[in-house]
Coordinates of C-alpha atoms in Angstrom, one line a residue:
M13 CA 26.0 -1.0 -10.7
T14 CA 28.5 -3.7 -10.9
H15 CA 26.9 -5.9 -7.6
A16 CA 26.0 -9.6 -8.6
P17 CA 22.4 -9.9 -7.6
R18 CA 21.4 -12.9 -5.3
T19 CA 19.2 -15.2 -4.5
S20 CA 16.6 -14.2 -2.0
R21 CA 13.2 -14.0 -1.0
R22 CA 10.4 -12.5 -3.0
P23 CA 7.5 -10.2 -1.4
A24 CA 4.8 -9.8 -3.3
R25 CA 4.3 -6.0 -4.4
R26 CA 1.5 -3.3 -5.0
T27 CA 1.1 -1.6 -8.0
A28 CA 2.1 1.4 -7.3
V29 CA -0.1 4.7 -7.5
A30 CA -0.3 8.0 -6.8
G31 CA 0.0 8.0 -2.9
I32 CA -0.3 6.4 0.5
A33 CA 1.0 7.7 3.5
V34 CA 2.0 6.7 6.9
A35 CA 1.5 6.3 11.1
A36 CA 3.3 8.5 13.8
T37 CA 2.3 6.1 16.5
L38 CA 2.7 2.5 16.4
A39 CA 1.0 -0.2 19.3
L40 CA 3.1 -2.5 18.2
T41 CA 5.9 -4.6 19.7
A42 CA 7.8 -7.3 19.3
C43 CA 8.3 -8.2 23.0
N44 CA 4.2 -7.5 24.1
A45 CA 2.7 -8.5 20.4
N46 CA 0.1 -10.7 22.5
S47 CA -0.4 -7.8 25.2
Q48 CA -3.2 -5.8 23.3
P49 CA -6.6 -8.2 24.8
A50 CA -9.3 -7.2 22.9
A51 CA -11.6 -4.3 23.3
D52 CA -15.4 -3.9 23.7
S53 CA -16.0 -1.7 21.4
S54 CA -19.7 -1.5 21.5
A55 CA -19.7 1.8 23.2
E56 CA -17.1 3.5 20.6
A57 CA -19.9 2.4 18.4
T58 CA -22.9 3.6 20.1
A59 CA -21.8 6.8 20.2
V60 CA -21.4 7.2 16.5
Q61 CA -24.8 8.0 14.4
Q62 CA -26.5 4.7 14.0
G63 CA -28.8 5.2 10.3
G64 CA -28.5 6.2 6.9
E65 CA -27.4 5.1 3.6
L66 CA -23.6 6.3 2.1
H67 CA -22.8 6.5 -1.0
I68 CA -19.2 5.8 -1.7
L69 CA -17.8 7.0 -5.8
T70 CA -15.4 5.0 -7.2
S71 CA -13.8 5.5 -10.6
A72 CA -12.8 1.6 -10.6
P73 CA -15.4 -0.5 -12.7
A74 CA -16.2 -3.1 -10.1
I75 CA -15.0 -4.5 -6.3
N76 CA -13.5 -7.8 -5.9
W77 CA -14.4 -8.7 -2.9
D78 CA -11.8 -12.6 -3.3
P79 CA -9.4 -11.8 -0.3
A80 CA -7.4 -14.3 -2.4
T81 CA -6.7 -11.4 -4.9
S82 CA -7.5 -8.1 -3.6
Q83 CA -4.4 -5.6 -2.9
N84 CA -7.1 -3.6 -0.4
L85 CA -6.3 -1.6 2.6
A86 CA -7.4 -3.1 5.9
I87 CA -9.8 0.3 6.4
T88 CA -11.0 0.6 2.7
T89 CA -13.2 -1.2 1.1
L90 CA -12.8 -5.1 2.1
G91 CA -13.2 -4.4 5.7
L92 CA -16.4 -3.8 5.3
V93 CA -17.5 -7.2 4.3
E94 CA -14.9 -9.3 6.0
R95 CA -13.0 -9.1 8.9
R96 CA -8.9 -11.0 8.8
L97 CA -7.0 -12.1 12.0
T98 CA -5.3 -8.1 12.6
S99 CA -6.9 -5.3 11.8
W100 CA -6.3 -1.4 12.0
K101 CA -7.7 1.5 14.0
T102 CA -6.8 4.8 13.4
N103 CA -7.8 7.0 15.9
P104 CA -8.2 10.6 16.0
D105 CA -5.2 12.0 16.6
G106 CA -4.2 10.3 14.1
S107 CA -2.9 7.4 14.7
T108 CA -2.4 3.8 13.5
E109 CA -2.0 0.9 15.4
V110 CA -2.6 -3.3 14.5
V111 CA -5.7 -4.5 17.1
P112 CA -6.8 -7.7 17.1
D113 CA -9.9 -8.9 14.9
L114 CA -11.2 -12.1 13.8
A115 CA -8.2 -13.0 17.0
T116 CA -7.9 -12.5 20.5
D117 CA -4.8 -10.3 20.4
T118 CA -1.7 -9.8 18.0
G119 CA -0.6 -13.0 18.2
T120 CA 1.9 -14.2 20.5
P121 CA 5.7 -15.2 18.7
S122 CA 7.4 -18.1 19.6
D123 CA 11.3 -17.4 21.1
D124 CA 13.2 -17.7 17.8
G125 CA 10.6 -15.3 15.5
A126 CA 9.5 -18.1 13.5
S127 CA 6.3 -18.5 14.5
W128 CA 3.4 -16.6 15.7
T129 CA 0.7 -18.8 17.2
F130 CA -3.1 -16.6 17.8
T131 CA -6.6 -17.7 18.9
L132 CA -10.1 -16.0 17.6
K133 CA -12.5 -14.2 19.8
D134 CA -16.0 -16.2 20.9
G135 CA -19.0 -16.3 18.8
L136 CA -17.7 -14.9 15.0
K137 CA -19.5 -16.3 12.5
F138 CA -20.0 -15.7 9.0
E139 CA -23.3 -14.2 7.9
D140 CA -25.7 -17.3 7.9
G141 CA -24.8 -18.2 11.5
T142 CA -21.9 -20.6 11.1
P143 CA -19.2 -20.0 13.2
V144 CA -15.8 -19.3 11.8
T145 CA -12.9 -21.6 13.2
S146 CA -8.9 -21.8 12.8
A147 CA -10.0 -24.3 9.5
D148 CA -12.2 -21.6 7.3
V149 CA -8.7 -19.1 7.9
K150 CA -6.1 -21.7 7.1
Y151 CA -8.1 -22.5 3.7
S152 CA -8.3 -19.1 3.2
V153 CA -4.9 -18.4 3.7
E154 CA -4.3 -21.4 1.3
R155 CA -6.6 -20.4 -1.4
S156 CA -3.9 -17.4 -2.4
F157 CA -1.6 -20.4 -3.3
A158 CA -4.0 -21.6 -5.6
P159 CA -2.2 -20.3 -9.5
E160 CA -6.6 -19.9 -10.8
L161 CA -6.1 -17.2 -7.4
S162 CA -2.9 -14.3 -8.6
G163 CA -2.9 -10.7 -7.7
G164 CA -3.8 -10.4 -4.4
L165 CA -0.9 -9.2 -1.7
S166 CA 1.1 -12.3 -1.2
Y167 CA 4.1 -11.6 1.3
H168 CA 3.2 -14.3 3.6
K169 CA 3.4 -17.1 0.3
N170 CA 7.4 -16.4 1.0
L171 CA 7.8 -16.2 4.5
L172 CA 5.4 -19.6 5.4
E173 CA 8.0 -22.6 5.6
G174 CA 7.5 -24.9 3.0
A175 CA 5.6 -22.3 0.6
D176 CA 8.0 -22.5 -2.3
E177 CA 6.3 -25.3 -4.3
Y178 CA 2.2 -25.3 -3.3
T179 CA 0.0 -24.2 -4.7
G180 CA -3.0 -23.9 -3.2
P181 CA -6.1 -26.5 -1.8
F182 CA -7.9 -27.2 -4.5
Q183 CA -6.2 -30.8 -5.6
G184 CA -6.9 -31.8 -1.8
D185 CA -3.0 -30.7 -0.9
E186 CA -2.9 -28.6 2.6
L187 CA 0.2 -26.3 3.1
D188 CA 2.4 -27.9 7.1
S189 CA 3.7 -24.6 8.2
I190 CA -0.5 -23.8 9.1
E191 CA -1.1 -25.7 12.2
T192 CA -5.1 -25.5 13.1
P193 CA -4.8 -28.2 16.5
D194 CA -8.3 -27.3 17.3
D195 CA -11.0 -25.0 16.4
K196 CA -9.6 -21.5 17.3
T197 CA -6.0 -21.3 17.5
I198 CA -3.9 -21.0 14.5
V199 CA 0.0 -21.4 14.3
F200 CA 2.3 -19.7 11.4
H201 CA 5.7 -21.7 11.0
L202 CA 8.0 -19.1 8.9
D203 CA 11.3 -19.4 7.3
S204 CA 12.5 -17.1 9.7
A205 CA 12.5 -14.4 12.7
Y206 CA 9.7 -11.9 10.9
G207 CA 9.1 -9.2 13.1
D208 CA 5.9 -7.0 11.5
W209 CA 4.2 -10.9 10.9
P210 CA 0.8 -8.9 13.2
W211 CA 0.8 -6.0 10.3
I212 CA 1.2 -8.9 7.6
V213 CA -2.4 -10.9 9.1
S214 CA -4.3 -7.7 8.2
M215 CA -3.7 -8.5 5.2
P216 CA -6.6 -9.9 3.1
A217 CA -6.1 -13.4 2.7
F218 CA -5.5 -13.8 6.5
G219 CA -10.1 -13.5 6.5
A220 CA -11.9 -16.3 6.7
V221 CA -13.4 -18.2 3.3
P222 CA -15.2 -21.6 4.2
E223 CA -14.6 -24.1 2.3
A224 CA -18.3 -25.5 1.5
K225 CA -19.4 -21.9 0.6
D226 CA -15.9 -21.1 -2.2
D227 CA -16.5 -20.1 -5.7
I228 CA -13.5 -19.7 -6.9
E229 CA -16.2 -18.2 -9.7
T230 CA -18.1 -16.4 -7.8
Y231 CA -16.6 -15.0 -5.1
T232 CA -15.2 -12.2 -6.3
T233 CA -18.9 -10.6 -5.9
T234 CA -21.1 -12.7 -3.8
P235 CA -18.6 -13.6 -0.8
V236 CA -19.4 -14.6 2.6
A237 CA -19.5 -12.0 4.8
T238 CA -17.8 -11.9 9.2
G239 CA -18.2 -8.3 9.0
P240 CA -21.0 -5.6 9.5
Y241 CA -22.2 -5.6 6.1
R242 CA -23.1 -8.1 3.2
V243 CA -23.6 -8.5 -1.0
A244 CA -26.3 -6.8 -0.9
E245 CA -26.7 -6.7 -4.8
T246 CA -24.5 -6.5 -7.9
V247 CA -25.4 -4.5 -10.9
E248 CA -22.0 -5.3 -13.1
G249 CA -20.3 -2.0 -13.8
T250 CA -22.6 0.2 -12.7
S251 CA -23.6 -0.3 -8.3
V252 CA -22.5 -2.6 -4.9
T253 CA -25.2 -2.5 -2.0
L254 CA -23.6 -3.5 1.2
E255 CA -26.6 -3.8 3.5
R256 CA -26.2 -4.7 7.7
N257 CA -24.9 -8.4 8.2
P258 CA -26.8 -9.1 11.7
E259 CA -24.5 -12.1 12.9
W260 CA -22.0 -9.7 13.1
D261 CA -21.5 -8.9 16.1
A262 CA -19.7 -5.1 17.4
A263 CA -18.3 -6.5 21.2
T264 CA -16.0 -8.2 19.0
D265 CA -15.0 -5.6 16.7
E266 CA -12.7 -2.2 17.8
A267 CA -11.9 -1.5 14.3
R268 CA -15.7 -0.9 12.6
T269 CA -18.4 1.7 14.1
A270 CA -20.6 0.8 11.5
G271 CA -22.3 3.6 11.5
P272 CA -24.7 4.0 8.0
D273 CA -27.1 0.5 7.2
T274 CA -27.0 0.4 3.7
V275 CA -23.8 1.6 2.2
V276 CA -24.0 1.7 -2.2
F277 CA -20.4 1.8 -4.2
E278 CA -21.1 3.6 -7.3
L279 CA -18.9 2.2 -10.0
S280 CA -17.3 3.9 -13.0
Q281 CA -17.3 7.6 -12.6
D282 CA -15.6 10.0 -13.4
E283 CA -13.3 12.1 -10.9
T284 CA -14.0 15.4 -12.6
V285 CA -17.9 14.2 -12.9
V286 CA -17.7 13.3 -8.9
A287 CA -15.6 16.1 -7.7
Q288 CA -18.8 18.3 -9.7
R289 CA -20.9 16.9 -8.1
L290 CA -19.5 16.7 -4.4
I291 CA -18.9 20.5 -4.4
A292 CA -23.2 20.7 -5.6
D293 CA -24.2 18.3 -2.8
S294 CA -27.0 18.1 -3.4
G295 CA -29.3 14.9 -3.0
A296 CA -28.2 11.8 -2.3
D297 CA -24.3 13.0 -2.7
A298 CA -24.7 14.9 0.7
S299 CA -24.4 11.2 2.3
A300 CA -21.2 10.9 0.1
F301 CA -17.6 11.0 -0.4
G302 CA -15.3 10.6 -3.5
A303 CA -13.3 7.1 -2.5
T304 CA -10.2 8.5 -5.7
F305 CA -8.5 11.9 -5.4
V306 CA -9.5 15.1 -6.3
P307 CA -8.6 16.3 -9.9
P308 CA -5.5 19.0 -9.7
A309 CA -8.0 21.2 -12.2
Q310 CA -10.9 21.0 -9.3
L311 CA -8.2 21.6 -6.4
A312 CA -8.1 25.6 -6.7
Q313 CA -11.8 25.3 -7.2
V314 CA -12.6 23.8 -4.0
Q315 CA -10.0 25.2 -2.2
Q316 CA -12.0 28.7 -3.0
G317 CA -15.3 27.5 -3.3
P318 CA -18.3 26.8 -0.1
A319 CA -17.2 23.6 -0.5
K320 CA -13.6 24.4 1.2
D321 CA -14.7 22.4 5.0
R322 CA -15.4 19.6 2.7
L323 CA -12.1 19.2 1.1
V324 CA -9.8 16.7 3.3
T325 CA -6.0 15.5 3.1
S326 CA -3.9 14.2 4.4
G327 CA -0.4 14.7 5.4
P328 CA 3.2 13.6 3.2
G329 CA 2.5 10.4 2.6
A330 CA 3.9 8.2 -0.1
L331 CA 7.8 8.5 -2.7
A332 CA 6.8 9.8 -5.8
Y333 CA 10.5 9.4 -7.5
L334 CA 12.4 9.2 -10.9
A335 CA 14.3 6.0 -11.3
I336 CA 17.5 5.4 -12.4
N337 CA 18.2 2.3 -14.6
T338 CA 21.3 1.7 -13.0
E339 CA 22.2 -1.2 -15.5
A340 CA 21.8 1.2 -18.5
D341 CA 24.9 2.3 -20.5
G342 CA 27.0 5.4 -18.7
L343 CA 23.6 5.2 -15.8
D344 CA 26.2 3.0 -14.0
D345 CA 28.5 5.9 -13.4
L346 CA 27.7 7.4 -9.5
D347 CA 28.3 10.2 -10.6
V348 CA 26.0 10.3 -14.0
R349 CA 23.6 9.5 -11.7
K350 CA 24.6 12.2 -8.9
A351 CA 24.6 14.6 -12.0
I352 CA 20.7 13.9 -12.7
S353 CA 19.5 14.2 -9.5
L354 CA 21.0 17.6 -8.4
A355 CA 19.8 18.7 -12.4
V356 CA 16.1 17.6 -10.9
D357 CA 13.6 20.4 -10.6
K358 CA 11.6 19.2 -7.3
N359 CA 9.8 22.4 -7.5
A360 CA 8.3 22.4 -10.6
Y361 CA 7.1 18.3 -10.5
R362 CA 5.2 19.8 -7.1
V363 CA 4.0 22.5 -9.4
A364 CA 2.8 20.0 -12.5
S365 CA 1.3 18.1 -9.6
G366 CA -0.5 20.5 -8.1
G367 CA 1.4 22.9 -5.9
E368 CA 1.8 23.0 -2.5
I369 CA -1.1 21.1 -1.4
A370 CA 0.8 17.9 -3.5
G371 CA 2.4 17.6 -1.7
D372 CA 6.0 18.1 0.5
F373 CA 9.4 17.3 -0.9
A374 CA 11.1 14.2 -0.7
T375 CA 14.6 13.8 0.6
T376 CA 14.5 10.0 1.7
L377 CA 13.6 6.9 1.1
V378 CA 11.6 5.9 4.0
T379 CA 8.7 8.6 3.9
P380 CA 7.5 10.3 6.8
G381 CA 5.2 8.7 10.2
I382 CA 7.5 5.5 9.6
P383 CA 9.0 4.1 12.7
G384 CA 12.7 5.1 13.4
R385 CA 12.9 7.2 10.1
E386 CA 15.3 10.0 10.3
E387 CA 16.4 12.7 8.2
Y388 CA 20.0 13.1 7.0
S389 CA 21.5 14.7 4.2
N390 CA 24.0 13.3 1.5
G391 CA 24.7 16.5 0.0
V392 CA 22.4 15.2 -3.2
N393 CA 19.2 14.7 -1.5
D394 CA 19.4 18.0 0.5
V395 CA 19.7 20.3 -2.3
A396 CA 17.2 22.9 -3.1
P397 CA 13.7 22.1 -4.7
E398 CA 15.0 24.1 -8.0
G399 CA 18.4 21.4 -8.3
D400 CA 21.7 22.7 -9.5
V401 CA 22.6 23.2 -12.4
E402 CA 25.9 24.0 -11.9
Q403 CA 27.1 21.1 -10.0
A404 CA 25.1 18.4 -12.5
E405 CA 27.5 19.8 -14.9
K406 CA 30.3 19.9 -13.2
L407 CA 30.0 16.4 -12.5
L408 CA 28.8 14.8 -16.5
D409 CA 32.3 17.2 -17.4
D410 CA 33.8 14.9 -14.8
A411 CA 32.3 11.9 -15.9
G412 CA 33.1 12.4 -19.7
W413 CA 28.8 11.9 -20.1
S414 CA 28.7 11.0 -24.3
G415 CA 25.6 13.3 -24.7
R416 CA 23.7 10.4 -25.7
E417 CA 19.4 10.4 -25.2
L418 CA 18.3 9.3 -22.3
R419 CA 14.7 7.3 -23.0
F420 CA 12.3 9.1 -20.4
V421 CA 8.9 6.2 -20.0
V422 CA 6.1 7.3 -19.0
T423 CA 2.6 6.9 -18.6
D424 CA 0.5 8.2 -21.4
D425 CA -2.0 10.2 -19.3
A426 CA -2.0 13.6 -18.9
P427 CA -0.9 14.3 -15.3
T428 CA 1.8 11.9 -16.1
L429 CA 2.7 13.5 -19.0
A430 CA 2.7 16.9 -17.4
K431 CA 4.9 16.1 -13.9
A432 CA 6.8 14.3 -17.3
Q433 CA 7.6 17.4 -18.6
A434 CA 8.7 19.0 -15.7
I435 CA 11.4 16.4 -14.8
Q436 CA 12.8 16.6 -19.1
Q437 CA 13.2 20.8 -18.2
G438 CA 14.7 20.2 -15.5
L439 CA 17.4 17.0 -16.9
E440 CA 18.1 19.2 -19.9
R441 CA 19.6 22.9 -18.7
A442 CA 22.1 20.8 -17.1
G443 CA 23.2 19.5 -20.4
L444 CA 20.6 16.4 -20.4
K445 CA 19.1 15.0 -23.8
V446 CA 16.1 13.6 -22.3
K447 CA 13.6 12.2 -24.5
I448 CA 10.1 11.9 -22.8
V449 CA 8.1 7.8 -24.0
P450 CA 4.4 7.5 -23.2
Q451 CA 2.9 4.2 -23.0
A452 CA -0.6 2.8 -22.1
D453 CA -0.3 1.7 -19.0
D454 CA 0.2 -1.8 -19.2
V455 CA 2.9 -1.5 -21.7
W456 CA 4.7 0.8 -19.3
T457 CA 4.3 -1.7 -16.5
E458 CA 5.7 -4.5 -18.5
T459 CA 8.8 -2.0 -19.9
V460 CA 9.4 -0.9 -16.6
T461 CA 8.9 -4.1 -14.2
Q462 CA 10.0 -7.2 -17.0
G463 CA 13.2 -8.2 -19.5
D464 CA 16.6 -7.2 -18.8
G465 CA 15.7 -3.1 -18.5
S466 CA 16.9 -2.4 -21.9
K467 CA 14.4 -0.8 -22.9
N468 CA 13.9 2.6 -20.9
D469 CA 16.7 4.9 -19.1
L470 CA 14.5 7.2 -16.7
T471 CA 10.7 6.0 -15.1
L472 CA 8.7 7.8 -12.7
S473 CA 6.6 6.5 -10.2
S474 CA 5.3 6.2 -6.8
W475 CA 4.5 3.5 -3.8
Q476 CA 2.3 3.3 -1.0
P477 CA 3.7 0.8 1.8
D478 CA 1.7 -1.7 2.4
F479 CA 2.3 -1.5 6.0
P480 CA 3.4 0.8 8.1
S481 CA 7.1 0.1 8.4
A482 CA 10.7 0.8 6.8
N483 CA 10.3 -2.6 5.3
G484 CA 7.1 -2.2 2.7
N485 CA 9.4 1.1 1.7
I486 CA 13.0 0.0 1.3
Q487 CA 12.8 -4.2 0.6
P488 CA 10.1 -4.4 -2.3
L489 CA 11.7 -0.8 -3.9
F490 CA 16.1 -2.1 -3.4
D491 CA 15.8 -5.4 -2.9
S492 CA 18.0 -7.2 -5.8
S493 CA 15.6 -9.9 -5.5
Q494 CA 13.1 -7.7 -6.6
V495 CA 14.7 -6.8 -10.5
G496 CA 12.8 -8.5 -13.5
D497 CA 10.3 -10.7 -13.4
G498 CA 8.0 -8.2 -12.1
G499 CA 9.4 -6.5 -9.0
Y500 CA 9.4 -2.7 -8.9
N501 CA 13.0 -2.6 -8.1
L502 CA 13.0 0.1 -11.1
A503 CA 16.9 1.3 -10.8
R504 CA 17.8 -2.1 -11.4
Y505 CA 19.5 -1.7 -8.2
S506 CA 22.2 -4.3 -7.1
N507 CA 24.1 -4.2 -3.9
P508 CA 24.3 -7.0 -1.9
E509 CA 25.6 -4.3 1.2
A510 CA 22.1 -3.7 0.8
D511 CA 21.2 -6.7 0.6
D512 CA 22.5 -7.8 3.7
L513 CA 21.1 -5.1 5.3
I514 CA 17.7 -5.8 4.3
E515 CA 17.8 -9.5 4.5
R516 CA 19.1 -8.6 8.8
A517 CA 16.7 -5.5 9.1
T518 CA 14.0 -7.7 8.1
E519 CA 14.9 -11.4 10.7
E520 CA 15.0 -8.2 13.9
T521 CA 11.9 -9.0 16.0
D522 CA 13.4 -6.2 17.8
L523 CA 11.4 -3.5 16.4
D524 CA 13.7 -0.3 17.3
A525 CA 16.5 -2.3 16.1
A526 CA 14.7 -2.7 13.0
A527 CA 14.2 0.7 12.5
K528 CA 18.0 1.1 12.8
L529 CA 18.5 -1.6 9.8
W530 CA 16.2 0.5 7.9
V531 CA 17.5 3.4 8.4
E532 CA 21.3 2.9 8.1
A533 CA 20.0 1.2 4.5
D534 CA 18.1 3.9 3.7
Q535 CA 21.3 6.4 3.5
L536 CA 23.3 3.0 2.1
I537 CA 21.2 3.3 -1.1
L538 CA 20.1 6.9 -1.7
G539 CA 24.5 7.3 -1.8
D540 CA 24.1 5.3 -4.7
A541 CA 21.7 7.2 -6.2
P542 CA 19.2 4.5 -8.2
V543 CA 16.4 7.4 -7.8
V544 CA 15.4 10.6 -6.8
P545 CA 13.3 11.7 -3.7
L546 CA 10.6 13.9 -5.6
I547 CA 8.4 14.6 -3.3
Y548 CA 5.9 12.7 -0.7
T549 CA 2.4 12.9 -2.1
K550 CA -0.3 14.4 0.0
N551 CA -4.1 13.1 -1.4
S552 CA -7.2 14.7 -0.7
F553 CA -10.9 13.8 -0.5
L554 CA -14.3 15.3 -0.2
H555 CA -17.3 14.3 0.7
G556 CA -20.7 15.3 1.4
S557 CA -22.3 17.6 4.0
K558 CA -24.0 15.0 5.6
V559 CA -20.6 12.6 5.9
E560 CA -19.4 12.8 10.0
N561 CA -16.2 10.9 10.9
F562 CA -14.3 11.4 7.5
R563 CA -11.1 11.0 8.7
I564 CA -7.9 10.5 7.3
P565 CA -5.2 9.6 9.6
D566 CA -1.1 9.9 9.1
F567 CA -1.2 5.9 7.4
P568 CA -2.6 5.3 5.2
A569 CA -3.1 8.0 3.4
Y570 CA -6.9 7.4 2.7
P571 CA -10.3 8.0 4.5
N572 CA -11.8 5.3 7.1
Y573 CA -14.6 3.5 5.4
M574 CA -14.7 1.4 8.9
Q575 CA -15.2 4.7 10.5
V576 CA -17.7 7.0 8.8
S577 CA -20.8 8.0 9.5
L578 CA -24.2 10.2 8.3
G579 CA -25.9 13.1 10.8
Q580 CA -28.5 14.7 9.9

């Protein structure tokens, strides 16, 4: 590529993972973003079976409860203990909507869309009975800027006015673009219009942290609860137990049903062992579910055995893709990148991923279910899943490809290596030479997100949006500001026309108009072939026989922990 990158805001990235799906129906529109009143969900809560001890089996060695440093989804772990200004409500029809949580509505934008006002609900309290105020929300957001508390989702850090130089509240400084005119009102002033702001304030930092109870050394294990549960006990590396928070009021909360009396996270669990325990379904495991995907080796066993009715698989979700380093020697040629796209055997990749249950073949950058997504053909993205070797060879010949060896850098885990070998074999059919370079996860991350890009030509990744908007698909992966310096533009793609479309779509407060711009960006970027879309991944989870209301919405492709309950 010959395009020069421009300077622009850098919304945060989520570490790429193995899948998340997206929404089919959304309630938010820019014109009526403040029209959703707080619903009394007590009737819904009482309709759910109350009681019992739910066990959540996870491979994670610890749970980080600090909202400033967490990248947790709104419907999973942190949502049980900590509420935010808005939350996500997942519905039986699979749809996900942004709903009021601590706030009375999903925000009132100013006429220019650059300021958003929220009012807190009446009667909100921390677990110790102290009232939740707008100052607590402001402080929670401000502390996320502190260098001592890095690593969390941080879109807001690049959107709030005057935030570039702000380093948090611990030296007594405030962020002037967050105003709290009274105990119930909080106003955010942004650098420019941002139509997806109601989704942004559903992220962890937009909860409430009482300054008097804040100890950054211990908050990660002893948060002050606003949700239906509070942390009762932590056994390092082994378990975290939650108990009911008596100060939580179901009438103020339409996102959570709080069925179980107790929730126990069993930490450091081997995924294969978890699958076998849940298949056996004995003792406490009948009241448990796995927080991680069922490994491919166990999927066939589950599908053909007595536990098949307890296997829940999402719809197509995250984009798994092959990134082509557009700055590398020879790969700056569009025809060479198109040849690589044509040579890839997507079917072999899917087989290596677990077969049809692993996902649907991908054709666009915006994932299924995102509002405004459109299918289209550019002559390459709709080629047969097995590829078109003959056309790939012709493009390589016409481009005068030198035949140099391509360095294919991937993480060194067995599932990824199997997928890489499937890609390698497809490319070699077209005469390309490909060397797989396995690296430890942290080394791989540094190789593909830092430096000048000189250490790799190809890599595998997958991407889950942090909220159901094409913004979450396109901007982090293809805006030129995301090249290097920890950004996830792994293709090192830079095109001023694409940057302009991304900026215009981001600032558009009419969501229908924004969706059209994102489709235009999708087509433009994929036409430049910086990546090869492989599959939209599907996630499979297993639960015990006593677990009820275990559903995976269209977005995200994870179970909603906040609505799970237990039967007899």
